[in-house]
Amino acid sequence: MSATAETARVITFVQVSPHDAFEVFTDEVDLWWRRGPRFRSGGPDSELCFEQDAQGRRLIERGKEGVFEIGRVQVWEPGKRLLLEYRLRNFAPNERTEVEVRFEEQGKGTRVVLEHRGWEALRPEHPARHGLSGESFSGMIGLHWGDLLTAYRQYASGRP
Amino acid sequence: MSRAVPDVEATLLALSDPTRRGVIELLRFGPQRAGELAGALNMTKSAFSRHLRVLRESGLVREESMPDDARVHVYSLQREPFDGLRGWLDEVESYWTLQLESFKRHAERTRGPKPKRGRPE
């Protein structure tokens, strides 16, 4: 899938090697993944990890209410590239977007390029039936990010 | 943001089909007739008209007649839905920007270059 109009792209530079950057990104995901309802939907004490199982690796969030699979790892190239399915809680079981993270050596550090894409692949179960009414579609995407931002604002403004 | 949401959904829905994405790609180079677009995408005109209708209803494209010949209709891209999509993607990017800032801080604190000796922290 190439980068299109529907791709969100964020770039950062870290003063560590690509190998270390990959290791921190994956093995230590719970230590840097931000906390709070905008970033963790499994509760304040939820834990994220890349877990190995019989089918390969997956990113999960383990909270009070159980385990939520954010997505399965499609490509795992330490020091180079990570390709991950990315699901939000309000997605239907067969819906997913994808997140690709590239780790590119640059000088004494690493340029980290993160792309979140595949939004256009989210579609109603029965497109012919729902057409453009958008009701089921809006329920499905929910626009999650809108929900998250609302939750975030409530959280931020409600803090003592 | 909430007001923009239905528009973004209609935009994404319209873009969920490869033929319609093909139309968008072709129109980036300028306005074209429906027949030219159908030909370039190897579609029959009847199957293609449905896709054009979805694109028109989403507001991504507009059909207009040529100034010098009202019988000739051309399609062109409309900016507004792309701006809406862009605004929404900005939200997604701000989410990941915050995440990567946090990742960078953690990575450099634990693996980054050590401060030089003899200098105060």
PDB file of C-alpha atoms in Angstrom:
ATOM      1  CA  MET A   1       0.000   0.000   0.000  1.00  0.00           C
ATOM      2  CA  SER A   2       1.501   3.306  -0.971  1.00  0.00           C
ATOM      3  CA  ALA A   3       1.213   6.592   0.858  1.00  0.00           C
ATOM      4  CA  THR A   4      -1.909   8.379  -0.281  1.00  0.00           C
ATOM      5  CA  ALA A   5      -4.059  11.290   0.763  1.00  0.00           C
ATOM      6  CA  GLU A   6      -5.360   9.114   3.597  1.00  0.00           C
ATOM      7  CA  THR A   7      -1.967   8.543   5.208  1.00  0.00           C
ATOM      8  CA  ALA A   8      -0.982  10.154   8.493  1.00  0.00           C
ATOM      9  CA  ARG A   9       2.790  10.478   8.751  1.00  0.00           C
ATOM     10  CA  VAL A  10       4.916  11.520  11.728  1.00  0.00           C
ATOM     11  CA  ILE A  11       8.713  11.667  11.811  1.00  0.00           C
ATOM     12  CA  THR A  12      11.112  11.978  14.711  1.00  0.00           C
ATOM     13  CA  PHE A  13      14.859  11.691  15.235  1.00  0.00           C
ATOM     14  CA  VAL A  14      16.360   9.829  18.173  1.00  0.00           C
ATOM     15  CA  GLN A  15      19.981   9.795  19.281  1.00  0.00           C
ATOM     16  CA  VAL A  16      20.165   6.022  19.543  1.00  0.00           C
ATOM     17  CA  SER A  17      21.035   3.349  16.988  1.00  0.00           C
ATOM     18  CA  PRO A  18      18.312   1.867  14.767  1.00  0.00           C
ATOM     19  CA  HIS A  19      18.685  -1.413  16.633  1.00  0.00           C
ATOM     20  CA  ASP A  20      18.132   0.274  20.000  1.00  0.00           C
ATOM     21  CA  ALA A  21      15.303   2.386  18.628  1.00  0.00           C
ATOM     22  CA  PHE A  22      13.512  -0.731  17.393  1.00  0.00           C
ATOM     23  CA  GLU A  23      14.112  -2.498  20.693  1.00  0.00           C
ATOM     24  CA  VAL A  24      12.761   0.408  22.715  1.00  0.00           C
ATOM     25  CA  PHE A  25       9.789   0.791  20.399  1.00  0.00           C
ATOM     26  CA  THR A  26       8.813  -2.862  20.776  1.00  0.00           C
ATOM     27  CA  ASP A  27      10.209  -4.442  23.957  1.00  0.00           C
ATOM     28  CA  GLU A  28       9.656  -1.322  26.040  1.00  0.00           C
ATOM     29  CA  VAL A  29       6.413  -0.158  24.490  1.00  0.00           C
ATOM     30  CA  ASP A  30       4.672  -0.029  27.854  1.00  0.00           C
ATOM     31  CA  LEU A  31       7.333   2.266  29.271  1.00  0.00           C
ATOM     32  CA  TRP A  32       6.920   5.015  26.668  1.00  0.00           C
ATOM     33  CA  TRP A  33       3.341   4.605  25.386  1.00  0.00           C
ATOM     34  CA  ARG A  34       1.547   7.506  26.906  1.00  0.00           C
ATOM     35  CA  ARG A  35      -0.971   7.015  29.665  1.00  0.00           C
ATOM     36  CA  GLY A  36      -4.415   8.512  30.000  1.00  0.00           C
ATOM     37  CA  PRO A  37      -7.670   7.766  28.201  1.00  0.00           C
ATOM     38  CA  ARG A  38      -6.586   9.283  24.913  1.00  0.00           C
ATOM     39  CA  PHE A  39      -3.836   6.707  24.587  1.00  0.00           C
ATOM     40  CA  ARG A  40      -4.980   3.704  26.587  1.00  0.00           C
ATOM     41  CA  SER A  41      -8.540   2.528  26.391  1.00  0.00           C
ATOM     42  CA  GLY A  42      -8.076  -0.370  28.819  1.00  0.00           C
ATOM     43  CA  GLY A  43      -8.007   1.740  31.939  1.00  0.00           C
ATOM     44  CA  PRO A  44      -5.311   3.700  33.740  1.00  0.00           C
ATOM     45  CA  ASP A  45      -3.374   0.598  34.779  1.00  0.00           C
ATOM     46  CA  SER A  46      -3.487  -1.159  31.443  1.00  0.00           C
ATOM     47  CA  GLU A  47      -0.298  -2.623  30.069  1.00  0.00           C
ATOM     48  CA  LEU A  48       0.856  -2.803  26.461  1.00  0.00           C
ATOM     49  CA  CYS A  49       3.141  -5.436  25.039  1.00  0.00           C
ATOM     50  CA  PHE A  50       4.196  -7.182  21.864  1.00  0.00           C
ATOM     51  CA  GLU A  51       3.310 -10.752  22.720  1.00  0.00           C
ATOM     52  CA  GLN A  52       4.562 -13.836  20.929  1.00  0.00           C
ATOM     53  CA  ASP A  53       2.023 -16.579  20.300  1.00  0.00           C
ATOM     54  CA  ALA A  54       1.642 -19.555  17.976  1.00  0.00           C
ATOM     55  CA  GLN A  55       0.711 -17.356  14.997  1.00  0.00           C
ATOM     56  CA  GLY A  56       3.502 -14.862  15.515  1.00  0.00           C
ATOM     57  CA  ARG A  57       3.565 -11.567  17.326  1.00  0.00           C
ATOM     58  CA  ARG A  58       0.802  -9.185  18.245  1.00  0.00           C
ATOM     59  CA  LEU A  59       0.413  -5.919  20.101  1.00  0.00           C
ATOM     60  CA  ILE A  60      -2.012  -6.222  22.971  1.00  0.00           C
ATOM     61  CA  GLU A  61      -3.349  -4.047  25.717  1.00  0.00           C
ATOM     62  CA  ARG A  62      -4.015  -5.896  28.935  1.00  0.00           C
ATOM     63  CA  GLY A  63      -6.453  -4.131  31.226  1.00  0.00           C
ATOM     64  CA  LYS A  64      -8.879  -4.878  34.008  1.00  0.00           C
ATOM     65  CA  GLU A  65     -11.471  -6.094  31.543  1.00  0.00           C
ATOM     66  CA  GLY A  66      -9.137  -8.450  29.778  1.00  0.00           C
ATOM     67  CA  VAL A  67      -6.897  -8.489  26.765  1.00  0.00           C
ATOM     68  CA  PHE A  68      -7.538  -6.359  23.682  1.00  0.00           C
ATOM     69  CA  GLU A  69      -5.584  -7.169  20.526  1.00  0.00           C
ATOM     70  CA  ILE A  70      -4.576  -3.913  18.869  1.00  0.00           C
ATOM     71  CA  GLY A  71      -3.168  -5.830  15.950  1.00  0.00           C
ATOM     72  CA  ARG A  72      -0.964  -8.560  14.643  1.00  0.00           C
ATOM     73  CA  VAL A  73       2.569  -7.867  13.500  1.00  0.00           C
ATOM     74  CA  GLN A  74       2.923  -8.288   9.729  1.00  0.00           C
ATOM     75  CA  VAL A  75       6.591  -7.406   9.388  1.00  0.00           C
ATOM     76  CA  TRP A  76       9.167  -7.612  12.193  1.00  0.00           C
ATOM     77  CA  GLU A  77      12.627  -6.549  11.026  1.00  0.00           C
ATOM     78  CA  PRO A  78      14.648  -5.488  14.067  1.00  0.00           C
ATOM     79  CA  GLY A  79      16.511  -2.243  13.443  1.00  0.00           C
ATOM     80  CA  LYS A  80      14.648  -1.640  10.191  1.00  0.00           C
ATOM     81  CA  ARG A  81      10.907  -1.913   9.967  1.00  0.00           C
ATOM     82  CA  LEU A  82       7.766  -2.797  11.835  1.00  0.00           C
ATOM     83  CA  LEU A  83       4.407  -3.292  10.131  1.00  0.00           C
ATOM     84  CA  LEU A  84       1.457  -3.672  12.402  1.00  0.00           C
ATOM     85  CA  GLU A  85      -2.271  -4.053  11.983  1.00  0.00           C
ATOM     86  CA  TYR A  86      -3.950  -1.410  14.038  1.00  0.00           C
ATOM     87  CA  ARG A  87      -7.447  -1.757  15.416  1.00  0.00           C
ATOM     88  CA  LEU A  88      -9.420   0.502  17.659  1.00  0.00           C
ATOM     89  CA  ARG A  89     -11.896  -0.858  20.154  1.00  0.00           C
ATOM     90  CA  ASN A  90     -14.904   0.259  18.177  1.00  0.00           C
ATOM     91  CA  PHE A  91     -13.802  -1.478  14.986  1.00  0.00           C
ATOM     92  CA  ALA A  92     -15.733  -4.519  13.793  1.00  0.00           C
ATOM     93  CA  PRO A  93     -13.676  -7.734  14.062  1.00  0.00           C
ATOM     94  CA  ASN A  94     -12.659  -7.733  10.393  1.00  0.00           C
ATOM     95  CA  GLU A  95     -11.682  -4.070  10.267  1.00  0.00           C
ATOM     96  CA  ARG A  96      -8.160  -2.853  10.594  1.00  0.00           C
ATOM     97  CA  THR A  97      -5.905  -0.029   9.588  1.00  0.00           C
ATOM     98  CA  GLU A  98      -2.128  -0.356   9.492  1.00  0.00           C
ATOM     99  CA  VAL A  99       0.801   1.324  11.139  1.00  0.00           C
ATOM    100  CA  GLU A 100       4.262   1.115   9.609  1.00  0.00           C
ATOM    101  CA  VAL A 101       7.335   2.259  11.503  1.00  0.00           C
ATOM    102  CA  ARG A 102      10.646   2.579   9.658  1.00  0.00           C
ATOM    103  CA  PHE A 103      13.945   2.991  11.463  1.00  0.00           C
ATOM    104  CA  GLU A 104      16.487   4.696   9.204  1.00  0.00           C
ATOM    105  CA  GLU A 105      20.078   5.220  10.260  1.00  0.00           C
ATOM    106  CA  GLN A 106      20.992   8.891  10.129  1.00  0.00           C
ATOM    107  CA  GLY A 107      24.323  10.114  11.421  1.00  0.00           C
ATOM    108  CA  LYS A 108      24.740   8.799  14.935  1.00  0.00           C
ATOM    109  CA  GLY A 109      21.064   8.291  15.413  1.00  0.00           C
ATOM    110  CA  THR A 110      17.875   7.088  13.823  1.00  0.00           C
ATOM    111  CA  ARG A 111      15.152   8.744  11.847  1.00  0.00           C
ATOM    112  CA  VAL A 112      11.865   7.132  12.861  1.00  0.00           C
ATOM    113  CA  VAL A 113       9.054   7.417  10.326  1.00  0.00           C
ATOM    114  CA  LEU A 114       5.603   6.339  11.425  1.00  0.00           C
ATOM    115  CA  GLU A 115       2.732   6.047   8.967  1.00  0.00           C
ATOM    116  CA  HIS A 116      -0.847   5.276   9.915  1.00  0.00           C
ATOM    117  CA  ARG A 117      -2.913   4.391   6.862  1.00  0.00           C
ATOM    118  CA  GLY A 118      -5.634   2.201   5.461  1.00  0.00           C
ATOM    119  CA  TRP A 119      -8.533   4.293   6.712  1.00  0.00           C
ATOM    120  CA  GLU A 120     -10.153   4.112   3.313  1.00  0.00           C
ATOM    121  CA  ALA A 121     -10.461   0.340   3.689  1.00  0.00           C
ATOM    122  CA  LEU A 122     -12.943   0.744   6.531  1.00  0.00           C
ATOM    123  CA  ARG A 123     -16.330   0.232   5.055  1.00  0.00           C
ATOM    124  CA  PRO A 124     -19.813  -0.788   6.110  1.00  0.00           C
ATOM    125  CA  GLU A 125     -20.577  -4.511   6.262  1.00  0.00           C
ATOM    126  CA  HIS A 126     -23.153  -4.035   3.534  1.00  0.00           C
ATOM    127  CA  PRO A 127     -22.191  -1.034   1.474  1.00  0.00           C
ATOM    128  CA  ALA A 128     -25.070  -1.510  -0.937  1.00  0.00           C
ATOM    129  CA  ARG A 129     -27.599  -1.403   1.865  1.00  0.00           C
ATOM    130  CA  HIS A 130     -26.221   1.490   3.783  1.00  0.00           C
ATOM    131  CA  GLY A 131     -24.987   3.483   0.850  1.00  0.00           C
ATOM    132  CA  LEU A 132     -23.858   6.878   1.849  1.00  0.00           C
ATOM    133  CA  SER A 133     -26.288   7.309   4.711  1.00  0.00           C
ATOM    134  CA  GLY A 134     -23.181   6.895   6.786  1.00  0.00           C
ATOM    135  CA  GLU A 135     -24.970   5.810   9.920  1.00  0.00           C
ATOM    136  CA  SER A 136     -23.400   2.400  10.270  1.00  0.00           C
ATOM    137  CA  PHE A 137     -20.130   3.802   9.043  1.00  0.00           C
ATOM    138  CA  SER A 138     -20.081   6.490  11.675  1.00  0.00           C
ATOM    139  CA  GLY A 139     -20.922   3.936  14.341  1.00  0.00           C
ATOM    140  CA  MET A 140     -18.043   1.831  13.181  1.00  0.00           C
ATOM    141  CA  ILE A 141     -15.234   4.290  12.916  1.00  0.00           C
ATOM    142  CA  GLY A 142     -17.110   6.142  15.536  1.00  0.00           C
ATOM    143  CA  LEU A 143     -14.746   8.575  14.696  1.00  0.00           C
ATOM    144  CA  HIS A 144     -12.701   7.100  17.400  1.00  0.00           C
ATOM    145  CA  TRP A 145     -10.380  10.046  17.398  1.00  0.00           C
ATOM    146  CA  GLY A 146     -13.266  12.362  18.071  1.00  0.00           C
ATOM    147  CA  ASP A 147     -14.294  10.107  20.945  1.00  0.00           C
ATOM    148  CA  LEU A 148     -10.754  10.029  22.205  1.00  0.00           C
ATOM    149  CA  LEU A 149     -10.392  13.764  22.052  1.00  0.00           C
ATOM    150  CA  THR A 150     -13.661  14.265  23.856  1.00  0.00           C
ATOM    151  CA  ALA A 151     -12.600  11.824  26.534  1.00  0.00           C
ATOM    152  CA  TYR A 152      -9.263  13.523  26.681  1.00  0.00           C
ATOM    153  CA  ARG A 153     -10.768  16.977  27.091  1.00  0.00           C
ATOM    154  CA  GLN A 154     -13.099  15.717  29.812  1.00  0.00           C
ATOM    155  CA  TYR A 155     -10.203  14.049  31.507  1.00  0.00           C
ATOM    156  CA  ALA A 156      -7.972  17.097  31.212  1.00  0.00           C
ATOM    157  CA  SER A 157     -10.594  19.570  32.381  1.00  0.00           C
ATOM    158  CA  GLY A 158     -11.855  17.312  35.165  1.00  0.00           C
ATOM    159  CA  ARG A 159      -8.494  16.896  36.792  1.00  0.00           C
ATOM    160  CA  PRO A 160      -8.332  18.247  40.326  1.00  0.00           C
TER     161      PRO A 160
ATOM    162  CA  MET B   1     -14.284  18.662  14.987  1.00  0.00           C
ATOM    163  CA  SER B   2     -17.534  16.755  15.455  1.00  0.00           C
ATOM    164  CA  ARG B   3     -19.256  18.707  12.684  1.00  0.00           C
ATOM    165  CA  ALA B   4     -16.562  17.713  10.235  1.00  0.00           C
ATOM    166  CA  VAL B   5     -16.846  14.045  11.049  1.00  0.00           C
ATOM    167  CA  PRO B   6     -19.682  13.026   8.683  1.00  0.00           C
ATOM    168  CA  ASP B   7     -17.860  14.735   5.832  1.00  0.00           C
ATOM    169  CA  VAL B   8     -14.695  12.844   6.566  1.00  0.00           C
ATOM    170  CA  GLU B   9     -16.637   9.599   6.611  1.00  0.00           C
ATOM    171  CA  ALA B  10     -18.250  10.327   3.265  1.00  0.00           C
ATOM    172  CA  THR B  11     -14.802  11.192   1.908  1.00  0.00           C
ATOM    173  CA  LEU B  12     -13.240   7.988   3.208  1.00  0.00           C
ATOM    174  CA  LEU B  13     -16.176   5.947   1.978  1.00  0.00           C
ATOM    175  CA  ALA B  14     -15.872   7.454  -1.485  1.00  0.00           C
ATOM    176  CA  LEU B  15     -12.148   6.707  -1.429  1.00  0.00           C
ATOM    177  CA  SER B  16     -12.683   3.118  -0.295  1.00  0.00           C
ATOM    178  CA  ASP B  17     -12.920   1.877  -3.882  1.00  0.00           C
ATOM    179  CA  PRO B  18      -9.886   1.427  -6.170  1.00  0.00           C
ATOM    180  CA  THR B  19     -11.720   2.698  -9.269  1.00  0.00           C
ATOM    181  CA  ARG B  20     -12.754   5.877  -7.477  1.00  0.00           C
ATOM    182  CA  ARG B  21      -9.233   6.359  -6.172  1.00  0.00           C
ATOM    183  CA  GLY B  22      -8.118   5.964  -9.788  1.00  0.00           C
ATOM    184  CA  VAL B  23     -10.428   8.785 -10.821  1.00  0.00           C
ATOM    185  CA  ILE B  24      -8.949  11.028  -8.123  1.00  0.00           C
ATOM    186  CA  GLU B  25      -5.433  10.201  -9.306  1.00  0.00           C
ATOM    187  CA  LEU B  26      -6.307  11.033 -12.923  1.00  0.00           C
ATOM    188  CA  LEU B  27      -8.037  14.295 -12.047  1.00  0.00           C
ATOM    189  CA  ARG B  28      -4.955  15.522 -10.236  1.00  0.00           C
ATOM    190  CA  PHE B  29      -3.602  16.352 -13.679  1.00  0.00           C
ATOM    191  CA  GLY B  30      -6.612  18.400 -14.649  1.00  0.00           C
ATOM    192  CA  PRO B  31     -10.308  18.206 -15.544  1.00  0.00           C
ATOM    193  CA  GLN B  32     -11.409  15.336 -17.785  1.00  0.00           C
ATOM    194  CA  ARG B  33     -14.551  14.056 -19.432  1.00  0.00           C
ATOM    195  CA  ALA B  34     -16.380  11.038 -17.999  1.00  0.00           C
ATOM    196  CA  GLY B  35     -15.663   9.082 -21.178  1.00  0.00           C
ATOM    197  CA  GLU B  36     -11.944   9.795 -20.981  1.00  0.00           C
ATOM    198  CA  LEU B  37     -11.831   8.715 -17.335  1.00  0.00           C
ATOM    199  CA  ALA B  38     -13.781   5.522 -18.046  1.00  0.00           C
ATOM    200  CA  GLY B  39     -11.441   4.713 -20.933  1.00  0.00           C
ATOM    201  CA  ALA B  40      -8.313   5.324 -18.892  1.00  0.00           C
ATOM    202  CA  LEU B  41      -9.618   3.051 -16.143  1.00  0.00           C
ATOM    203  CA  ASN B  42     -10.889   0.419 -18.570  1.00  0.00           C
ATOM    204  CA  MET B  43     -14.484   0.630 -17.373  1.00  0.00           C
ATOM    205  CA  THR B  44     -17.771   0.446 -19.225  1.00  0.00           C
ATOM    206  CA  LYS B  45     -19.661   3.701 -19.103  1.00  0.00           C
ATOM    207  CA  SER B  46     -22.614   2.269 -17.199  1.00  0.00           C
ATOM    208  CA  ALA B  47     -20.533   0.734 -14.401  1.00  0.00           C
ATOM    209  CA  PHE B  48     -18.505   3.895 -14.273  1.00  0.00           C
ATOM    210  CA  SER B  49     -21.437   6.262 -13.854  1.00  0.00           C
ATOM    211  CA  ARG B  50     -22.209   4.738 -10.452  1.00  0.00           C
ATOM    212  CA  HIS B  51     -18.695   5.538  -9.251  1.00  0.00           C
ATOM    213  CA  LEU B  52     -18.950   9.067 -10.551  1.00  0.00           C
ATOM    214  CA  ARG B  53     -22.210   9.529  -8.697  1.00  0.00           C
ATOM    215  CA  VAL B  54     -20.590   8.457  -5.388  1.00  0.00           C
ATOM    216  CA  LEU B  55     -17.724  10.846  -6.035  1.00  0.00           C
ATOM    217  CA  ARG B  56     -20.096  13.704  -6.885  1.00  0.00           C
ATOM    218  CA  GLU B  57     -22.232  13.093  -3.803  1.00  0.00           C
ATOM    219  CA  SER B  58     -19.168  13.053  -1.583  1.00  0.00           C
ATOM    220  CA  GLY B  59     -18.198  16.425  -2.999  1.00  0.00           C
ATOM    221  CA  LEU B  60     -14.764  15.183  -4.057  1.00  0.00           C
ATOM    222  CA  VAL B  61     -15.468  15.955  -7.712  1.00  0.00           C
ATOM    223  CA  ARG B  62     -17.697  18.372  -9.543  1.00  0.00           C
ATOM    224  CA  GLU B  63     -19.215  18.082 -12.964  1.00  0.00           C
ATOM    225  CA  GLU B  64     -19.378  21.232 -15.007  1.00  0.00           C
ATOM    226  CA  SER B  65     -19.886  22.175 -18.601  1.00  0.00           C
ATOM    227  CA  MET B  66     -17.114  23.656 -20.647  1.00  0.00           C
ATOM    228  CA  PRO B  67     -17.392  27.443 -21.086  1.00  0.00           C
ATOM    229  CA  ASP B  68     -17.076  27.198 -24.843  1.00  0.00           C
ATOM    230  CA  ASP B  69     -19.378  24.198 -25.322  1.00  0.00           C
ATOM    231  CA  ALA B  70     -22.191  23.558 -22.823  1.00  0.00           C
ATOM    232  CA  ARG B  71     -22.710  20.066 -24.242  1.00  0.00           C
ATOM    233  CA  VAL B  72     -19.316  18.924 -23.038  1.00  0.00           C
ATOM    234  CA  HIS B  73     -19.153  18.052 -19.349  1.00  0.00           C
ATOM    235  CA  VAL B  74     -15.890  17.666 -17.488  1.00  0.00           C
ATOM    236  CA  TYR B  75     -15.053  16.487 -14.016  1.00  0.00           C
ATOM    237  CA  SER B  76     -12.657  18.249 -11.700  1.00  0.00           C
ATOM    238  CA  LEU B  77     -11.417  17.810  -8.131  1.00  0.00           C
ATOM    239  CA  GLN B  78     -12.865  19.900  -5.337  1.00  0.00           C
ATOM    240  CA  ARG B  79     -10.613  21.021  -2.582  1.00  0.00           C
ATOM    241  CA  GLU B  80     -12.931  21.111   0.442  1.00  0.00           C
ATOM    242  CA  PRO B  81     -13.277  17.369   1.181  1.00  0.00           C
ATOM    243  CA  PHE B  82      -9.496  16.976   0.999  1.00  0.00           C
ATOM    244  CA  ASP B  83      -9.119  19.842   3.461  1.00  0.00           C
ATOM    245  CA  GLY B  84     -11.578  18.093   5.759  1.00  0.00           C
ATOM    246  CA  LEU B  85      -9.645  14.849   5.462  1.00  0.00           C
ATOM    247  CA  ARG B  86      -6.427  16.730   6.076  1.00  0.00           C
ATOM    248  CA  GLY B  87      -7.844  18.285   9.231  1.00  0.00           C
ATOM    249  CA  TRP B  88      -8.851  14.903  10.510  1.00  0.00           C
ATOM    250  CA  LEU B  89      -5.470  13.379   9.659  1.00  0.00           C
ATOM    251  CA  ASP B  90      -3.909  16.263  11.581  1.00  0.00           C
ATOM    252  CA  GLU B  91      -5.663  14.905  14.657  1.00  0.00           C
ATOM    253  CA  VAL B  92      -4.282  11.433  13.964  1.00  0.00           C
ATOM    254  CA  GLU B  93      -0.823  12.911  13.471  1.00  0.00           C
ATOM    255  CA  SER B  94      -1.017  14.910  16.677  1.00  0.00           C
ATOM    256  CA  TYR B  95      -1.789  11.647  18.468  1.00  0.00           C
ATOM    257  CA  TRP B  96       1.308   9.962  17.038  1.00  0.00           C
ATOM    258  CA  THR B  97       3.433  13.066  17.497  1.00  0.00           C
ATOM    259  CA  LEU B  98       2.767  12.922  21.223  1.00  0.00           C
ATOM    260  CA  GLN B  99       3.509   9.193  21.227  1.00  0.00           C
ATOM    261  CA  LEU B 100       6.799   9.583  19.345  1.00  0.00           C
ATOM    262  CA  GLU B 101       7.896  12.458  21.595  1.00  0.00           C
ATOM    263  CA  SER B 102       7.396  10.170  24.541  1.00  0.00           C
ATOM    264  CA  PHE B 103       9.212   7.338  22.722  1.00  0.00           C
ATOM    265  CA  LYS B 104      12.153   9.645  21.931  1.00  0.00           C
ATOM    266  CA  ARG B 105      12.475  10.816  25.533  1.00  0.00           C
ATOM    267  CA  HIS B 106      12.461   7.257  26.814  1.00  0.00           C
ATOM    268  CA  ALA B 107      14.863   5.953  24.146  1.00  0.00           C
ATOM    269  CA  GLU B 108      17.400   8.741  24.653  1.00  0.00           C
ATOM    270  CA  ARG B 109      17.200   8.565  28.428  1.00  0.00           C
ATOM    271  CA  THR B 110      17.875   4.832  28.470  1.00  0.00           C
ATOM    272  CA  ARG B 111      20.114   4.337  25.395  1.00  0.00           C
ATOM    273  CA  GLY B 112      21.217   7.755  24.256  1.00  0.00           C
ATOM    274  CA  PRO B 113      24.641   9.374  24.480  1.00  0.00           C
ATOM    275  CA  LYS B 114      25.837   9.913  28.043  1.00  0.00           C
ATOM    276  CA  PRO B 115      26.480  13.488  29.199  1.00  0.00           C
ATOM    277  CA  LYS B 116      30.204  14.389  28.975  1.00  0.00           C
ATOM    278  CA  ARG B 117      32.318  13.892  32.099  1.00  0.00           C
ATOM    279  CA  GLY B 118      33.245  16.847  34.249  1.00  0.00           C
ATOM    280  CA  ARG B 119      30.221  18.847  33.295  1.00  0.00           C
ATOM    281  CA  PRO B 120      27.500  19.570  35.757  1.00  0.00           C
ATOM    282  CA  GLU B 121      24.211  17.784  35.095  1.00  0.00           C
TER     283      GLU B 121
END
